[in-house]
PDB file of C-alpha atoms in Angstrom:
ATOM      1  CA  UNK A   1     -17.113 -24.088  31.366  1.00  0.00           C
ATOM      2  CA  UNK A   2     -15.217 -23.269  28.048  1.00  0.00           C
ATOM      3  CA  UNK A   3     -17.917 -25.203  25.921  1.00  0.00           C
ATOM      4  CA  UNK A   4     -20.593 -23.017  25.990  1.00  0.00           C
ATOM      5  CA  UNK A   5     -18.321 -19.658  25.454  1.00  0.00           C
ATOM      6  CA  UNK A   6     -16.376 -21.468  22.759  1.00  0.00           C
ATOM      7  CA  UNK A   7     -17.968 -24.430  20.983  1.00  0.00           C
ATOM      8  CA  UNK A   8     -21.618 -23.612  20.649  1.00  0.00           C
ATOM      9  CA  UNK A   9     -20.915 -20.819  18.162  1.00  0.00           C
ATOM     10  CA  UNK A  10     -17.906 -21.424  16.504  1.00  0.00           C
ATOM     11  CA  UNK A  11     -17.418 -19.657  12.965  1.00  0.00           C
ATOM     12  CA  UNK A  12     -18.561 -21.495  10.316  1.00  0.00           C
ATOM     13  CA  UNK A  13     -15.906 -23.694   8.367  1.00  0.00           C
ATOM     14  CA  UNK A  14     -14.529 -23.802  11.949  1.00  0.00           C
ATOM     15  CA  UNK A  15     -14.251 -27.699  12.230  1.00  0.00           C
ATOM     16  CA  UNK A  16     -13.461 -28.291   8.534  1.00  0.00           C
ATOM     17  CA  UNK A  17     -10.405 -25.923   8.988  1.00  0.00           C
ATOM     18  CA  UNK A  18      -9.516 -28.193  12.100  1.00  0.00           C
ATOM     19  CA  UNK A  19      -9.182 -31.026   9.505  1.00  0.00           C
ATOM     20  CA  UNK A  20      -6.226 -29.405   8.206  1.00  0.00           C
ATOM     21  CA  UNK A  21      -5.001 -28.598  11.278  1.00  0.00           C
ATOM     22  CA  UNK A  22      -4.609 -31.727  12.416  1.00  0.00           C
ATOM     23  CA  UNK A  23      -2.995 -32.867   8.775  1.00  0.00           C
ATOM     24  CA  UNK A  24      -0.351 -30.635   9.456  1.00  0.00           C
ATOM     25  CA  UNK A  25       2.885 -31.783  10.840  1.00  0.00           C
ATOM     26  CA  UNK A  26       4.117 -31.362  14.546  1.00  0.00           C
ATOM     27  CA  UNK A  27       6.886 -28.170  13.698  1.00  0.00           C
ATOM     28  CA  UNK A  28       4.334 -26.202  10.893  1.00  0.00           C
ATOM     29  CA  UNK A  29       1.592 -26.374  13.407  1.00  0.00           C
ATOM     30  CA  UNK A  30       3.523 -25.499  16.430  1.00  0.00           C
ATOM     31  CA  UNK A  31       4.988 -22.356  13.878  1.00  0.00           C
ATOM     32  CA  UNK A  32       1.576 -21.556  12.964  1.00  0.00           C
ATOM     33  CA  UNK A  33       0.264 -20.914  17.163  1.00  0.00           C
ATOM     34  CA  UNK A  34       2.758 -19.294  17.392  1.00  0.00           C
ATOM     35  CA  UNK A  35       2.234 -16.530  14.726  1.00  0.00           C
ATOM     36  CA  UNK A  36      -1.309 -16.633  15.722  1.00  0.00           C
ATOM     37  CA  UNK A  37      -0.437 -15.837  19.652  1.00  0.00           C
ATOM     38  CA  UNK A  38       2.014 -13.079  18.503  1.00  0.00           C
ATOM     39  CA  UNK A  39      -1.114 -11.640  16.018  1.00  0.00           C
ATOM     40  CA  UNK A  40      -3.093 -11.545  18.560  1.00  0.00           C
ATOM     41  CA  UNK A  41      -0.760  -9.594  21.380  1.00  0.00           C
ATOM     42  CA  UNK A  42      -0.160  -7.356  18.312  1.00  0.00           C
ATOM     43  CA  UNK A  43       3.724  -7.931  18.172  1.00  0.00           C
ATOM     44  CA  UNK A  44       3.130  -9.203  15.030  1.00  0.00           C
ATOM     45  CA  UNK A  45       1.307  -8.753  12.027  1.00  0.00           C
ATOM     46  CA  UNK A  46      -1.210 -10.777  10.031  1.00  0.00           C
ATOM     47  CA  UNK A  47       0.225 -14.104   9.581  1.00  0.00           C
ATOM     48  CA  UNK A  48       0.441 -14.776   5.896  1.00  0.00           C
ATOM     49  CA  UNK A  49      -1.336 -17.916   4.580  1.00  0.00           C
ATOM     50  CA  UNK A  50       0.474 -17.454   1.484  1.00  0.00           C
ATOM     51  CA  UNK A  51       3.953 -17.621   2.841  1.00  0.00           C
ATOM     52  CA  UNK A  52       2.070 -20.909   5.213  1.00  0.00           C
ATOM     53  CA  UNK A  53       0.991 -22.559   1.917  1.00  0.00           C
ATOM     54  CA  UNK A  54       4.254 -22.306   0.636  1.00  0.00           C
ATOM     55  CA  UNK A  55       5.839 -23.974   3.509  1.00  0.00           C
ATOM     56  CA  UNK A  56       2.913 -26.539   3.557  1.00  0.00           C
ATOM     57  CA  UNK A  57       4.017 -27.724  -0.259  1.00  0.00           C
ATOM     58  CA  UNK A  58       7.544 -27.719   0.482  1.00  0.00           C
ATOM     59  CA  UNK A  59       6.765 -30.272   3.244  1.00  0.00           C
ATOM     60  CA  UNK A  60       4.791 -32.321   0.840  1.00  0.00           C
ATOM     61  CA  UNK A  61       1.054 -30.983   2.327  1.00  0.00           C
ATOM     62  CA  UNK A  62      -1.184 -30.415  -0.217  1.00  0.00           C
ATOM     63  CA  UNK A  63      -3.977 -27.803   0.354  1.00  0.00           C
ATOM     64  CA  UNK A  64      -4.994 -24.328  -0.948  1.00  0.00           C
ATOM     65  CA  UNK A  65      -4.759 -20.725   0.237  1.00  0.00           C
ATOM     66  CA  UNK A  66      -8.552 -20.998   1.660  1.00  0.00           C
ATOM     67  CA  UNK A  67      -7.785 -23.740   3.209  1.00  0.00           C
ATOM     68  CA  UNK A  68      -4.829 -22.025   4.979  1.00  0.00           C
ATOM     69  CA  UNK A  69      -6.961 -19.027   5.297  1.00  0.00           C
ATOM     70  CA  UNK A  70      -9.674 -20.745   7.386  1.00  0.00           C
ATOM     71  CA  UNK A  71      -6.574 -22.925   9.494  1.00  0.00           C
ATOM     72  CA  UNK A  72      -5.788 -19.273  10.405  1.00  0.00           C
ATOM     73  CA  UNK A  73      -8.833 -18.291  11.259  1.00  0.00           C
ATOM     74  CA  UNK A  74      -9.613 -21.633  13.413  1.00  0.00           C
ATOM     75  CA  UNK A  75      -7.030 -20.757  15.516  1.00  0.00           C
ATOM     76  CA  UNK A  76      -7.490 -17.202  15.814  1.00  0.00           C
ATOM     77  CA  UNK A  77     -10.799 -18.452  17.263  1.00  0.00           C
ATOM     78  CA  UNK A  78      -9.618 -20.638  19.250  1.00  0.00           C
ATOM     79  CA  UNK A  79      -6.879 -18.603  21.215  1.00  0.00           C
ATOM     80  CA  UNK A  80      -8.980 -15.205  20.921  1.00  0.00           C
ATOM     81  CA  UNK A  81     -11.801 -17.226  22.864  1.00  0.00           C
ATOM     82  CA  UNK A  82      -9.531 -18.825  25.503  1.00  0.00           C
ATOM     83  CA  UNK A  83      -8.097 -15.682  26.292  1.00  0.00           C
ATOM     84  CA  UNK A  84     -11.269 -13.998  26.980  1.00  0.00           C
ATOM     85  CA  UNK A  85     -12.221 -16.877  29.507  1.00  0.00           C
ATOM     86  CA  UNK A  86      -9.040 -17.094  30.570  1.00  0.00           C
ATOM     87  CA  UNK A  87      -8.954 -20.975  30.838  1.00  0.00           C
ATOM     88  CA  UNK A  88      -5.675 -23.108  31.859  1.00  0.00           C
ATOM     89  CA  UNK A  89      -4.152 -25.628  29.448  1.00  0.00           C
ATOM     90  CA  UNK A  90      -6.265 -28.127  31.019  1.00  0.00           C
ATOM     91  CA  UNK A  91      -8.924 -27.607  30.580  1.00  0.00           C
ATOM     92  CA  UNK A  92      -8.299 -25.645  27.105  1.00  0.00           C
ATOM     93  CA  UNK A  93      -7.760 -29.577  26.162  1.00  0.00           C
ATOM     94  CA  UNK A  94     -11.078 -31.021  27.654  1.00  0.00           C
ATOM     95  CA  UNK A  95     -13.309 -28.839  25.609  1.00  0.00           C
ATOM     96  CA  UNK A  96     -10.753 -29.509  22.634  1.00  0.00           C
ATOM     97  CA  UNK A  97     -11.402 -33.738  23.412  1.00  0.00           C
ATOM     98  CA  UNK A  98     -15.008 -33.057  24.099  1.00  0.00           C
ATOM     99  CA  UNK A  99     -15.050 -31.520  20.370  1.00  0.00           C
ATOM    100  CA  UNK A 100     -14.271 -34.675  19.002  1.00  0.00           C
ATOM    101  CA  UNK A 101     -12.010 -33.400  15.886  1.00  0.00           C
ATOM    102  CA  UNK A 102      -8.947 -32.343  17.255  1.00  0.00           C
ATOM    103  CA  UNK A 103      -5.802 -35.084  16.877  1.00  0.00           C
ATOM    104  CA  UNK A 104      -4.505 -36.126  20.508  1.00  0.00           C
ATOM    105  CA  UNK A 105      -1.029 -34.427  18.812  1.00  0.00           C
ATOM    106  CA  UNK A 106      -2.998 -31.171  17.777  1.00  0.00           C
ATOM    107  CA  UNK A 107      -4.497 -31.241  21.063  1.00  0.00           C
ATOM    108  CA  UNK A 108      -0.814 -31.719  22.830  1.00  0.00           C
ATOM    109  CA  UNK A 109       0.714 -29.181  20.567  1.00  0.00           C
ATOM    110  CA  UNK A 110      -2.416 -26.444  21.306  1.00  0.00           C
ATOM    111  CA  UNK A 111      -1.734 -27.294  25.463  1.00  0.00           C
ATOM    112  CA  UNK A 112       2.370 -26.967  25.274  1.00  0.00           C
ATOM    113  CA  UNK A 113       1.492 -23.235  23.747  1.00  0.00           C
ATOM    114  CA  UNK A 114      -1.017 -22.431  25.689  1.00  0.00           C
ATOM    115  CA  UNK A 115       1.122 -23.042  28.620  1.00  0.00           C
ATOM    116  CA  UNK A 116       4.067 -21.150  27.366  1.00  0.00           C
ATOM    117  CA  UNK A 117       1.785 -18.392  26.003  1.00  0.00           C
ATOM    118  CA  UNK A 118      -1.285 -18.161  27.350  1.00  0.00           C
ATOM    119  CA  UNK A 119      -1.028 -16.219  30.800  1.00  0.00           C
ATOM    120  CA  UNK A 120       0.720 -13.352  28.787  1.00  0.00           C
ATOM    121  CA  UNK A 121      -2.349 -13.638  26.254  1.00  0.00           C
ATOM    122  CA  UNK A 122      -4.937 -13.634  29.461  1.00  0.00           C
ATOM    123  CA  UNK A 123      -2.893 -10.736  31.028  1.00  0.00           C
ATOM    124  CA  UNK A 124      -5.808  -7.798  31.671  1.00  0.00           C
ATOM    125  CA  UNK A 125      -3.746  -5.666  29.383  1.00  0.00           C
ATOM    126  CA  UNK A 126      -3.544  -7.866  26.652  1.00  0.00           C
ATOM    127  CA  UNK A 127      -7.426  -8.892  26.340  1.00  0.00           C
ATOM    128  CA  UNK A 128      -8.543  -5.694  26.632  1.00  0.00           C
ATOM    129  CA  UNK A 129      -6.216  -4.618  23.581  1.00  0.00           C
ATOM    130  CA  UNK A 130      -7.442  -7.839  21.911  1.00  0.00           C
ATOM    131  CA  UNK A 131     -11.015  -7.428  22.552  1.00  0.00           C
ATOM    132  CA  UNK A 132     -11.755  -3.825  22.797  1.00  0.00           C
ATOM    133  CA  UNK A 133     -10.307  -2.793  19.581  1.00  0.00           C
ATOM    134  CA  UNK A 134     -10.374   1.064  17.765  1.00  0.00           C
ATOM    135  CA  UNK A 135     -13.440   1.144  14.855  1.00  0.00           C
ATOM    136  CA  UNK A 136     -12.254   2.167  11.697  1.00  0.00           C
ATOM    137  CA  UNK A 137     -15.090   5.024  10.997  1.00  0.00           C
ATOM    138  CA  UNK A 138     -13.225   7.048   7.659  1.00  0.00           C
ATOM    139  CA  UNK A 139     -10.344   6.148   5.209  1.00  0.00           C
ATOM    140  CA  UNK A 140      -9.381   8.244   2.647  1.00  0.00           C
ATOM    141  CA  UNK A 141      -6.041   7.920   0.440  1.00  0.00           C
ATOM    142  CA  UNK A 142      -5.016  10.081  -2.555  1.00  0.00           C
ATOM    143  CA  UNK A 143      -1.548   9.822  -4.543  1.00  0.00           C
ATOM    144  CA  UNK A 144       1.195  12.665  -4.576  1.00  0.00           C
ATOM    145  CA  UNK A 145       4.244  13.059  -5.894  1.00  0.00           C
ATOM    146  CA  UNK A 146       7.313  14.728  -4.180  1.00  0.00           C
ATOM    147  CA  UNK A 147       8.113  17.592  -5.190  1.00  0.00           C
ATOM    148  CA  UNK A 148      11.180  17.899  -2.867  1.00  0.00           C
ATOM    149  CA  UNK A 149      14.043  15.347  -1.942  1.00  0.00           C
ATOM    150  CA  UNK A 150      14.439  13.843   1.863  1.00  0.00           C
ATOM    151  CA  UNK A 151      15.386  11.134   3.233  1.00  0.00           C
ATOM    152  CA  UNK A 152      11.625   9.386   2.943  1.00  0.00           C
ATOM    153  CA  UNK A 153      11.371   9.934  -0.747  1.00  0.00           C
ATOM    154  CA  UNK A 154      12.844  10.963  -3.535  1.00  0.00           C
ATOM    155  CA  UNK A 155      12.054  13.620  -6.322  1.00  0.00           C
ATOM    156  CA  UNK A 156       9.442  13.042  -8.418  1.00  0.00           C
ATOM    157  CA  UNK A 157       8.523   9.919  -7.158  1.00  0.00           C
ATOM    158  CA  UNK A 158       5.106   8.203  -6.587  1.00  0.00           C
ATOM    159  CA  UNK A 159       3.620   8.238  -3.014  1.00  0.00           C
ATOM    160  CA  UNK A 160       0.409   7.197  -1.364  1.00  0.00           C
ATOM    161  CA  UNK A 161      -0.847   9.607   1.619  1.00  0.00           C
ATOM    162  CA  UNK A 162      -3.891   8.026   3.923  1.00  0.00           C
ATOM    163  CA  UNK A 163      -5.693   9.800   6.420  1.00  0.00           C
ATOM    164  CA  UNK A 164      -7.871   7.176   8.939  1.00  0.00           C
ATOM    165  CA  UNK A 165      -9.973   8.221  11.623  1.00  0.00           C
ATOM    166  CA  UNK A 166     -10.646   5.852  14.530  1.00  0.00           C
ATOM    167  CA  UNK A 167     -12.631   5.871  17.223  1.00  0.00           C
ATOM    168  CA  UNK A 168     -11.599   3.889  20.606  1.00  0.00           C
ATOM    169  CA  UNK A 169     -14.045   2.075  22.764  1.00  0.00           C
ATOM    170  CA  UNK A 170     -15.025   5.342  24.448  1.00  0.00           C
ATOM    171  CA  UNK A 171     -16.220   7.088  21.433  1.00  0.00           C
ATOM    172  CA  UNK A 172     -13.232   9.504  21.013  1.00  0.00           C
ATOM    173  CA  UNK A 173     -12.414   9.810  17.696  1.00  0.00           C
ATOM    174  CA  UNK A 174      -8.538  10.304  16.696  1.00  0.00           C
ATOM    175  CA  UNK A 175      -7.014  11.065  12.663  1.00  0.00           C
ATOM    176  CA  UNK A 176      -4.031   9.237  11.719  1.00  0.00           C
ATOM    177  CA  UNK A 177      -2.442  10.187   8.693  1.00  0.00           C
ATOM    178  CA  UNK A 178       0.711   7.633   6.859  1.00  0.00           C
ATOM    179  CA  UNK A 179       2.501   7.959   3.614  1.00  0.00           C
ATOM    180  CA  UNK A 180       3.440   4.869   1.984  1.00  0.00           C
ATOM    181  CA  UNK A 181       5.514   4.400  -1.209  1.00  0.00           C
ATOM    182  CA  UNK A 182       3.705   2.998  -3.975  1.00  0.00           C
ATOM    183  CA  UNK A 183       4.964  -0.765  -3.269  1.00  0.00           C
ATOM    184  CA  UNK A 184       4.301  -0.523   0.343  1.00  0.00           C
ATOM    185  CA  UNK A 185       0.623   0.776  -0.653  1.00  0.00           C
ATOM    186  CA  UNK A 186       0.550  -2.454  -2.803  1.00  0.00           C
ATOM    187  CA  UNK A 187       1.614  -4.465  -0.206  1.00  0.00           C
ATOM    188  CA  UNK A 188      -0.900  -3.037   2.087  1.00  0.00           C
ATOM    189  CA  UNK A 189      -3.650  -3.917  -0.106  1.00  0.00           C
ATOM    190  CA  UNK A 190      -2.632  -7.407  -0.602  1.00  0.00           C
ATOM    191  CA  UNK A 191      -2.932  -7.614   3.217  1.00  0.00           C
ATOM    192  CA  UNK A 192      -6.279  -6.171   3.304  1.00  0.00           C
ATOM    193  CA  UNK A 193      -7.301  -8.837   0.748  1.00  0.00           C
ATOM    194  CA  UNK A 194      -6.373 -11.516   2.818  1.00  0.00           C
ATOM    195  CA  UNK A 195      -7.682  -9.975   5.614  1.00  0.00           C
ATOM    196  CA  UNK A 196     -11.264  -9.522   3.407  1.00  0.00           C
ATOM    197  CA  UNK A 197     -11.023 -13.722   2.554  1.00  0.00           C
ATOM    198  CA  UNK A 198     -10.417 -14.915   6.079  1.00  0.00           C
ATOM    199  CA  UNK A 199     -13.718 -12.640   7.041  1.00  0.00           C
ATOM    200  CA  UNK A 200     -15.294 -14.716   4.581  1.00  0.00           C
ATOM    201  CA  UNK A 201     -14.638 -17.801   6.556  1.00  0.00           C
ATOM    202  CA  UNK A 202     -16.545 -16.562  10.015  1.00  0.00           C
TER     203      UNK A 202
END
């Protein structure tokens, strides 16, 4: 039963980002699953709660980027955990009515994706990419500057070169390195920072 795998130790803030979820309207919370699914098959990156809250004001929802963050989160959760147990749309629902906070149009809108999504997000494949993830074990950036012309970069200009080393499930440990211009390095930490503020919310 889903209950015990999902409900008895959901994140904290869990049901208060629920709340929101079920404030939001039918098409911004169908978008949001979505983006959440295709996060979490990795076809997609972080969804942005900035870019969300944006769309949330221009549809006349009020609410803040921590609120977003933790709607984000909630459903991460939610679809992470159901994936794992690889439950059908069904009973997905039950253990969503049995909560006792989720809208009877959340709850229809959660069991029309998890229909059309979630046997890809239950393949083998997929959950063991979700679940068995590389660990980060080094990161280390310095900045350069070109001192040649290419296609990449241009003379003289700014760059960002990281080296990460990650180890896979089975211990073996592999170096990536990446350069990044300066604004893509800035856009990269921006990420991470919403990355460090939805942590904050499990």
């Amino acid at each position: 039963m889903m209950r015990h795998a999902v409900f008895q130790t959901v994140p904290e803030g869990f049901f208060n980002a629920v709340e929101l979820l079920n404030q939001l309207p039918s098409d911004l919370l169908t978008e949001l699953c979505h983006q959440v699914i295709a996060f979490l098959q990795c076809s997609k990156g972080l969804v942005s709660a900035t870019q969300f809250l944006e769309k949330l004001h221009e549809a006349n929802v009020h609410s803040c980027e921590q609120a977003v963050l933790g709607a984000i989160n909630a459903l991460t959760f939610l679809f992470r955990s159901a994936a794992r147990e690889k439950v059908s749309a069904d009973d997905l629902v039950k253990e969503l009515k049995q909560s006792l906070v989720w809208s009877d149009t959340c709850q229809d809108i959660v069991k029309e994706v998890w229909i059309e999504k979630g046997q890809s997000l239950s393949s083998s494949e997929v959950v063991h990419r979700v679940l068995s993830v590389g660990q980060l074990v080094d990161m280390q950036w310095k900045l350069g500057v070109a001192m040649t012309s290419g296609i990449c970069r241009s003379l003289n200009s700014t760059f960002v070169m990281m080296t990460l080393k990650i180890a896979d499930p089975s211990g073996k440990v592999t170096t990536k390195s990446l350069e990044m211009t300066v604004a893509e390095f800035k856009n990269f930490s921006k990420q991470m920072r919403e990355m460090a503020a939805m942590l904050e919310m499990i």
